[in-house]
Each structure stands twice: as C-alpha cells, then as structure tokens.
Amino acid sequence: MAQSMYLTENEMIAYCEAVPVTVSQVRFASSMIDAYIGLVDGKSKFGVHVGTETVRFNRKGIGRIKRSPIIGITKAIVSGSGHFGMTEFEIDSRLLSYDELGYVYAPNVSGCFNSVISGVTIPKEITIHYLYGYEEIPEPIKVACAMIAMNIAQSATFLNLDSMTTLDARFSLSDPSVITSEIRRLLSGYRL
C-alpha cells in the first residue's frame, strides 16, 4: 500500500506557515487521517476508485449506488422484462442521471430504443460501472492534514516520528493535542 500524502511540498509551505513541517510529518499526519476516516479496499479514500454494482429501482425510478461521491458512470447494462422474457442490453451511460451522493435515476428506456425490437419498457435493474471518490484532495482534508502535521511538529521533540508506523497512529487518535475537536469537525463528513 502506498502511503498517503495529502499536501504537496508547495502546499506544505502555504498551509503550514505558522509551524514549518517536514515531509515525514505530513506523511504521518496523512496516515492518521486515513486511520481516523477509514480506507476503501486498503487504499486512501481520497483517490479515484472503480466500482461495479447492480442497482434496483424503486417505483419512482430511483436507485442508489453504495459508494460515493460518484465521479462518473462509464457503462450501463439494462435488465428488464420484455416481449421475449428477460432482456439485457447496454445503454449509453450519459442517459443515466445521478448525483454525487449515489442516487441514480432510471432512464425512460422505451424512449431510448426501438421498444418493438428490444421489448423493454421499464428497467428492472441496471448494472452500472462507475468511478467514485475524489479527483482532488478536498480542502478540509488539506487543512486538517496541515493542522495535524503542525501539532506533530510542535511535539516532535518528545517523539521520534520517523520510526513510527501507521499502526502507531491508532493510539494517538484519542490524543486531543494531536487531533483536536476542530480537526475532528473537518474530518467528520468523510468518515466511512
């Protein structure tokens, strides 16, 4: 697993003006954020991930993908009842509308196809291939990373941080001098 790094070297200078920090302190702060928020399939939540799910729709034509925020839908395969039983076919993924929270809205399939040929009028389910996560590190995460790194830098005289691992971060998550209530507020919306 590659270690997370939520601030670039240029951002370290901009975000950590008050207390200069090192790359290892930012890397450790990033690992603490990962430990606090959680990982997606063993990787940082703040990257682009690929997912595939079969979405069933309610009577209003609304379904939900489990992983969010959704970046985009890359492929959609419709399953539904047709004149000849169950039918499956791919539709243009641009026909699906969705929001970043994971709600997907069923298209009017009969309006998209020659319904005489496909025979499908209402989709029963759609298998969706999609991208989710974050194309860029969110601003609250950068601010929290800088704050944690500066807190670590201030207490660096007591700790040898270069020898610590991500597992050691679990013990420090409850330390209010490292992860303050303000930092917890910044991170709370991103927890799994």
PDB file of C-alpha atoms in Angstrom:
ATOM      1  CA  MET A   1       0.000   0.000   0.000  1.00  0.00           C
ATOM      2  CA  ALA A   2       1.376   3.415  -0.949  1.00  0.00           C
ATOM      3  CA  GLN A   3       1.442   5.921   1.842  1.00  0.00           C
ATOM      4  CA  SER A   4      -0.948   8.836   1.584  1.00  0.00           C
ATOM      5  CA  MET A   5       0.378  12.364   1.216  1.00  0.00           C
ATOM      6  CA  TYR A   6      -2.391  14.959   1.423  1.00  0.00           C
ATOM      7  CA  LEU A   7      -0.176  18.029   0.979  1.00  0.00           C
ATOM      8  CA  THR A   8       2.375  18.631  -1.747  1.00  0.00           C
ATOM      9  CA  GLU A   9       5.672  20.261  -0.820  1.00  0.00           C
ATOM     10  CA  ASN A  10       4.401  23.630  -2.124  1.00  0.00           C
ATOM     11  CA  GLU A  11       1.190  23.249  -0.113  1.00  0.00           C
ATOM     12  CA  MET A  12       3.234  22.417   2.990  1.00  0.00           C
ATOM     13  CA  ILE A  13       4.758  25.898   2.801  1.00  0.00           C
ATOM     14  CA  ALA A  14       1.414  27.609   2.174  1.00  0.00           C
ATOM     15  CA  TYR A  15      -0.682  25.683   4.731  1.00  0.00           C
ATOM     16  CA  CYS A  16       1.953  25.367   7.451  1.00  0.00           C
ATOM     17  CA  GLU A  17       3.292  28.925   7.624  1.00  0.00           C
ATOM     18  CA  ALA A  18       2.960  29.157  11.400  1.00  0.00           C
ATOM     19  CA  VAL A  19       4.947  25.982  12.161  1.00  0.00           C
ATOM     20  CA  PRO A  20       7.247  24.551   9.455  1.00  0.00           C
ATOM     21  CA  VAL A  21       6.758  20.817   8.903  1.00  0.00           C
ATOM     22  CA  THR A  22       8.707  18.013   7.225  1.00  0.00           C
ATOM     23  CA  VAL A  23       7.583  15.555   4.557  1.00  0.00           C
ATOM     24  CA  SER A  24       7.622  12.715   7.113  1.00  0.00           C
ATOM     25  CA  GLN A  25       5.373  14.724   9.462  1.00  0.00           C
ATOM     26  CA  VAL A  26       2.880  15.381   6.632  1.00  0.00           C
ATOM     27  CA  ARG A  27       3.029  11.716   5.606  1.00  0.00           C
ATOM     28  CA  PHE A  28       2.379  10.656   9.204  1.00  0.00           C
ATOM     29  CA  ALA A  29      -0.481  13.195   9.518  1.00  0.00           C
ATOM     30  CA  SER A  30      -1.950  11.794   6.287  1.00  0.00           C
ATOM     31  CA  SER A  31      -1.723   8.261   7.724  1.00  0.00           C
ATOM     32  CA  MET A  32      -3.508   9.443  10.862  1.00  0.00           C
ATOM     33  CA  ILE A  33      -6.307  10.864   8.708  1.00  0.00           C
ATOM     34  CA  ASP A  34      -6.572   7.516   6.888  1.00  0.00           C
ATOM     35  CA  ALA A  35      -6.732   5.712  10.250  1.00  0.00           C
ATOM     36  CA  TYR A  36      -9.429   8.087  11.514  1.00  0.00           C
ATOM     37  CA  ILE A  37     -11.562   8.137   8.336  1.00  0.00           C
ATOM     38  CA  GLY A  38     -11.010   4.604   7.060  1.00  0.00           C
ATOM     39  CA  LEU A  39      -9.761   3.146   3.809  1.00  0.00           C
ATOM     40  CA  VAL A  40     -11.510   1.906   0.664  1.00  0.00           C
ATOM     41  CA  ASP A  41     -10.257  -1.548  -0.295  1.00  0.00           C
ATOM     42  CA  GLY A  42      -6.999  -0.839   1.551  1.00  0.00           C
ATOM     43  CA  LYS A  43      -6.409   2.450  -0.269  1.00  0.00           C
ATOM     44  CA  SER A  44      -6.904   6.100   0.600  1.00  0.00           C
ATOM     45  CA  LYS A  45     -10.479   7.277   0.249  1.00  0.00           C
ATOM     46  CA  PHE A  46      -9.165  10.420  -1.454  1.00  0.00           C
ATOM     47  CA  GLY A  47      -8.408   8.970  -4.867  1.00  0.00           C
ATOM     48  CA  VAL A  48     -10.361   7.715  -7.863  1.00  0.00           C
ATOM     49  CA  HIS A  49     -11.788   4.205  -7.477  1.00  0.00           C
ATOM     50  CA  VAL A  50     -13.617   1.892  -9.894  1.00  0.00           C
ATOM     51  CA  GLY A  51     -16.845   0.196  -8.889  1.00  0.00           C
ATOM     52  CA  THR A  52     -19.494  -2.077 -10.400  1.00  0.00           C
ATOM     53  CA  GLU A  53     -22.937  -2.562  -8.879  1.00  0.00           C
ATOM     54  CA  THR A  54     -26.331  -3.790  -9.896  1.00  0.00           C
ATOM     55  CA  VAL A  55     -28.867  -1.150  -8.972  1.00  0.00           C
ATOM     56  CA  ARG A  56     -32.544  -1.916  -8.473  1.00  0.00           C
ATOM     57  CA  PHE A  57     -35.001   0.947  -8.754  1.00  0.00           C
ATOM     58  CA  ASN A  58     -37.994   1.816  -6.606  1.00  0.00           C
ATOM     59  CA  ARG A  59     -41.404   2.655  -8.094  1.00  0.00           C
ATOM     60  CA  LYS A  60     -40.287   6.233  -8.700  1.00  0.00           C
ATOM     61  CA  GLY A  61     -37.282   5.060 -10.737  1.00  0.00           C
ATOM     62  CA  ILE A  62     -34.678   5.930  -8.089  1.00  0.00           C
ATOM     63  CA  GLY A  63     -31.847   3.596  -7.115  1.00  0.00           C
ATOM     64  CA  ARG A  64     -28.706   4.056  -5.064  1.00  0.00           C
ATOM     65  CA  ILE A  65     -25.070   3.132  -5.526  1.00  0.00           C
ATOM     66  CA  LYS A  66     -23.348   2.220  -2.254  1.00  0.00           C
ATOM     67  CA  ARG A  67     -20.045   4.044  -2.853  1.00  0.00           C
ATOM     68  CA  SER A  68     -19.940   7.798  -3.255  1.00  0.00           C
ATOM     69  CA  PRO A  69     -19.238  10.508  -4.236  1.00  0.00           C
ATOM     70  CA  ILE A  70     -19.831   9.434  -7.821  1.00  0.00           C
ATOM     71  CA  ILE A  71     -17.430  10.955 -10.334  1.00  0.00           C
ATOM     72  CA  GLY A  72     -18.982   9.406 -13.421  1.00  0.00           C
ATOM     73  CA  ILE A  73     -20.758   6.381 -14.898  1.00  0.00           C
ATOM     74  CA  THR A  74     -18.696   4.593 -17.541  1.00  0.00           C
ATOM     75  CA  LYS A  75     -21.004   1.752 -18.611  1.00  0.00           C
ATOM     76  CA  ALA A  76     -24.629   0.726 -18.022  1.00  0.00           C
ATOM     77  CA  ILE A  77     -26.307  -2.594 -18.827  1.00  0.00           C
ATOM     78  CA  VAL A  78     -30.095  -2.678 -18.504  1.00  0.00           C
ATOM     79  CA  SER A  79     -32.031  -5.777 -17.456  1.00  0.00           C
ATOM     80  CA  GLY A  80     -35.764  -5.741 -17.774  1.00  0.00           C
ATOM     81  CA  SER A  81     -38.900  -7.545 -18.776  1.00  0.00           C
ATOM     82  CA  GLY A  82     -39.609  -7.507 -22.461  1.00  0.00           C
ATOM     83  CA  HIS A  83     -41.798  -9.231 -25.023  1.00  0.00           C
ATOM     84  CA  PHE A  84     -39.451 -12.216 -25.051  1.00  0.00           C
ATOM     85  CA  GLY A  85     -38.789 -12.545 -21.302  1.00  0.00           C
ATOM     86  CA  MET A  86     -35.801 -11.015 -19.539  1.00  0.00           C
ATOM     87  CA  THR A  87     -33.641  -8.890 -21.832  1.00  0.00           C
ATOM     88  CA  GLU A  88     -30.186  -7.352 -21.271  1.00  0.00           C
ATOM     89  CA  PHE A  89     -28.524  -4.662 -23.363  1.00  0.00           C
ATOM     90  CA  GLU A  90     -26.072  -1.821 -22.948  1.00  0.00           C
ATOM     91  CA  ILE A  91     -27.288   1.764 -22.986  1.00  0.00           C
ATOM     92  CA  ASP A  92     -25.361   4.996 -23.367  1.00  0.00           C
ATOM     93  CA  SER A  93     -24.222   5.811 -19.822  1.00  0.00           C
ATOM     94  CA  ARG A  94     -24.945   9.503 -20.487  1.00  0.00           C
ATOM     95  CA  LEU A  95     -28.660   8.657 -20.370  1.00  0.00           C
ATOM     96  CA  LEU A  96     -28.411   7.966 -16.630  1.00  0.00           C
ATOM     97  CA  SER A  97     -28.662  10.921 -14.352  1.00  0.00           C
ATOM     98  CA  TYR A  98     -27.149  10.747 -10.878  1.00  0.00           C
ATOM     99  CA  ASP A  99     -25.996  12.917  -8.037  1.00  0.00           C
ATOM    100  CA  GLU A 100     -22.722  12.756  -6.165  1.00  0.00           C
ATOM    101  CA  LEU A 101     -24.413  11.160  -3.130  1.00  0.00           C
ATOM    102  CA  GLY A 102     -25.028   7.981  -5.116  1.00  0.00           C
ATOM    103  CA  TYR A 103     -28.654   8.321  -6.225  1.00  0.00           C
ATOM    104  CA  VAL A 104     -29.238   7.101  -9.782  1.00  0.00           C
ATOM    105  CA  TYR A 105     -32.393   7.875 -11.737  1.00  0.00           C
ATOM    106  CA  ALA A 106     -33.720   5.292 -14.203  1.00  0.00           C
ATOM    107  CA  PRO A 107     -33.986   6.457 -17.779  1.00  0.00           C
ATOM    108  CA  ASN A 108     -37.118   6.030 -19.862  1.00  0.00           C
ATOM    109  CA  VAL A 109     -35.746   3.011 -21.703  1.00  0.00           C
ATOM    110  CA  SER A 110     -38.575   2.805 -24.240  1.00  0.00           C
ATOM    111  CA  GLY A 111     -37.756   6.362 -25.310  1.00  0.00           C
ATOM    112  CA  CYS A 112     -34.096   5.444 -25.812  1.00  0.00           C
ATOM    113  CA  PHE A 113     -34.614   2.397 -28.013  1.00  0.00           C
ATOM    114  CA  ASN A 114     -36.929   0.946 -30.550  1.00  0.00           C
ATOM    115  CA  SER A 115     -39.126  -0.767 -27.959  1.00  0.00           C
ATOM    116  CA  VAL A 116     -40.585  -3.073 -30.640  1.00  0.00           C
ATOM    117  CA  ILE A 117     -37.119  -4.600 -31.121  1.00  0.00           C
ATOM    118  CA  SER A 118     -35.903  -4.624 -27.510  1.00  0.00           C
ATOM    119  CA  GLY A 119     -39.312  -5.025 -25.936  1.00  0.00           C
ATOM    120  CA  VAL A 120     -38.094  -3.420 -22.694  1.00  0.00           C
ATOM    121  CA  THR A 121     -40.143  -0.535 -21.414  1.00  0.00           C
ATOM    122  CA  ILE A 122     -39.225  -0.316 -17.714  1.00  0.00           C
ATOM    123  CA  PRO A 123     -35.801  -1.412 -16.490  1.00  0.00           C
ATOM    124  CA  LYS A 124     -35.854  -3.901 -13.619  1.00  0.00           C
ATOM    125  CA  GLU A 125     -32.211  -3.255 -12.776  1.00  0.00           C
ATOM    126  CA  ILE A 126     -29.105  -1.713 -14.296  1.00  0.00           C
ATOM    127  CA  THR A 127     -25.554  -2.956 -13.814  1.00  0.00           C
ATOM    128  CA  ILE A 128     -23.507   0.210 -13.518  1.00  0.00           C
ATOM    129  CA  HIS A 129     -19.749   0.543 -13.931  1.00  0.00           C
ATOM    130  CA  TYR A 130     -18.656   3.810 -12.360  1.00  0.00           C
ATOM    131  CA  LEU A 131     -15.865   5.924 -10.908  1.00  0.00           C
ATOM    132  CA  TYR A 132     -16.155   7.233  -7.374  1.00  0.00           C
ATOM    133  CA  GLY A 133     -14.010   9.049  -4.868  1.00  0.00           C
ATOM    134  CA  TYR A 134     -12.113  12.304  -5.271  1.00  0.00           C
ATOM    135  CA  GLU A 135     -10.159  13.574  -8.265  1.00  0.00           C
ATOM    136  CA  GLU A 136      -8.538  16.167  -5.983  1.00  0.00           C
ATOM    137  CA  ILE A 137      -7.901  16.201  -2.230  1.00  0.00           C
ATOM    138  CA  PRO A 138     -10.785  18.167  -0.624  1.00  0.00           C
ATOM    139  CA  GLU A 139      -9.844  21.441   1.059  1.00  0.00           C
ATOM    140  CA  PRO A 140     -10.979  20.353   4.579  1.00  0.00           C
ATOM    141  CA  ILE A 141      -8.635  17.332   4.327  1.00  0.00           C
ATOM    142  CA  LYS A 142      -5.698  19.552   3.362  1.00  0.00           C
ATOM    143  CA  VAL A 143      -6.424  21.906   6.260  1.00  0.00           C
ATOM    144  CA  ALA A 144      -6.778  19.005   8.715  1.00  0.00           C
ATOM    145  CA  CYS A 145      -3.538  17.440   7.446  1.00  0.00           C
ATOM    146  CA  ALA A 146      -1.687  20.732   7.913  1.00  0.00           C
ATOM    147  CA  MET A 147      -3.106  21.182  11.416  1.00  0.00           C
ATOM    148  CA  ILE A 148      -2.137  17.633  12.460  1.00  0.00           C
ATOM    149  CA  ALA A 149       1.344  17.980  10.917  1.00  0.00           C
ATOM    150  CA  MET A 150       1.909  21.264  12.782  1.00  0.00           C
ATOM    151  CA  ASN A 151       0.719  19.645  16.049  1.00  0.00           C
ATOM    152  CA  ILE A 152       3.150  16.782  15.415  1.00  0.00           C
ATOM    153  CA  ALA A 153       5.972  19.225  14.620  1.00  0.00           C
ATOM    154  CA  GLN A 154       5.362  21.071  17.886  1.00  0.00           C
ATOM    155  CA  SER A 155       5.628  17.853  19.877  1.00  0.00           C
ATOM    156  CA  ALA A 156       8.437  16.349  17.742  1.00  0.00           C
ATOM    157  CA  THR A 157      10.985  16.937  20.483  1.00  0.00           C
ATOM    158  CA  PHE A 158       9.241  14.233  22.532  1.00  0.00           C
ATOM    159  CA  LEU A 159       8.707  11.716  19.705  1.00  0.00           C
ATOM    160  CA  ASN A 160      10.877  10.101  17.041  1.00  0.00           C
ATOM    161  CA  LEU A 161       8.209  10.162  14.312  1.00  0.00           C
ATOM    162  CA  ASP A 162      10.395   8.676  11.588  1.00  0.00           C
ATOM    163  CA  SER A 163      10.309   5.333  13.401  1.00  0.00           C
ATOM    164  CA  MET A 164       6.511   5.247  13.834  1.00  0.00           C
ATOM    165  CA  THR A 165       4.153   3.302  11.600  1.00  0.00           C
ATOM    166  CA  THR A 166       0.504   3.775  10.670  1.00  0.00           C
ATOM    167  CA  LEU A 167      -0.471   1.270  13.359  1.00  0.00           C
ATOM    168  CA  ASP A 168       1.026   3.600  15.974  1.00  0.00           C
ATOM    169  CA  ALA A 169      -1.389   6.307  14.797  1.00  0.00           C
ATOM    170  CA  ARG A 170      -4.363   4.446  16.286  1.00  0.00           C
ATOM    171  CA  PHE A 171      -3.085   5.173  19.759  1.00  0.00           C
ATOM    172  CA  SER A 172      -2.669   8.864  19.010  1.00  0.00           C
ATOM    173  CA  LEU A 173      -6.160   9.395  17.561  1.00  0.00           C
ATOM    174  CA  SER A 174      -7.564   9.948  21.028  1.00  0.00           C
ATOM    175  CA  ASP A 175      -4.842  12.463  21.939  1.00  0.00           C
ATOM    176  CA  PRO A 176      -6.571  15.900  21.887  1.00  0.00           C
ATOM    177  CA  SER A 177      -3.213  17.641  21.431  1.00  0.00           C
ATOM    178  CA  VAL A 178      -2.771  15.953  18.023  1.00  0.00           C
ATOM    179  CA  ILE A 179      -6.337  15.635  16.696  1.00  0.00           C
ATOM    180  CA  THR A 180      -8.296  18.493  18.192  1.00  0.00           C
ATOM    181  CA  SER A 181     -12.084  18.855  18.167  1.00  0.00           C
ATOM    182  CA  GLU A 182     -11.716  21.358  15.308  1.00  0.00           C
ATOM    183  CA  ILE A 183      -9.815  18.766  13.250  1.00  0.00           C
ATOM    184  CA  ARG A 184     -12.457  16.141  14.085  1.00  0.00           C
ATOM    185  CA  ARG A 185     -15.132  18.512  12.746  1.00  0.00           C
ATOM    186  CA  LEU A 186     -13.187  18.896   9.475  1.00  0.00           C
ATOM    187  CA  LEU A 187     -12.897  15.114   9.092  1.00  0.00           C
ATOM    188  CA  SER A 188     -16.342  14.030  10.331  1.00  0.00           C
ATOM    189  CA  GLY A 189     -18.097  14.372   6.962  1.00  0.00           C
ATOM    190  CA  TYR A 190     -15.625  11.986   5.324  1.00  0.00           C
ATOM    191  CA  ARG A 191     -15.750   9.054   7.739  1.00  0.00           C
ATOM    192  CA  LEU A 192     -16.974   5.733   6.326  1.00  0.00           C
TER     193      LEU A 192
END
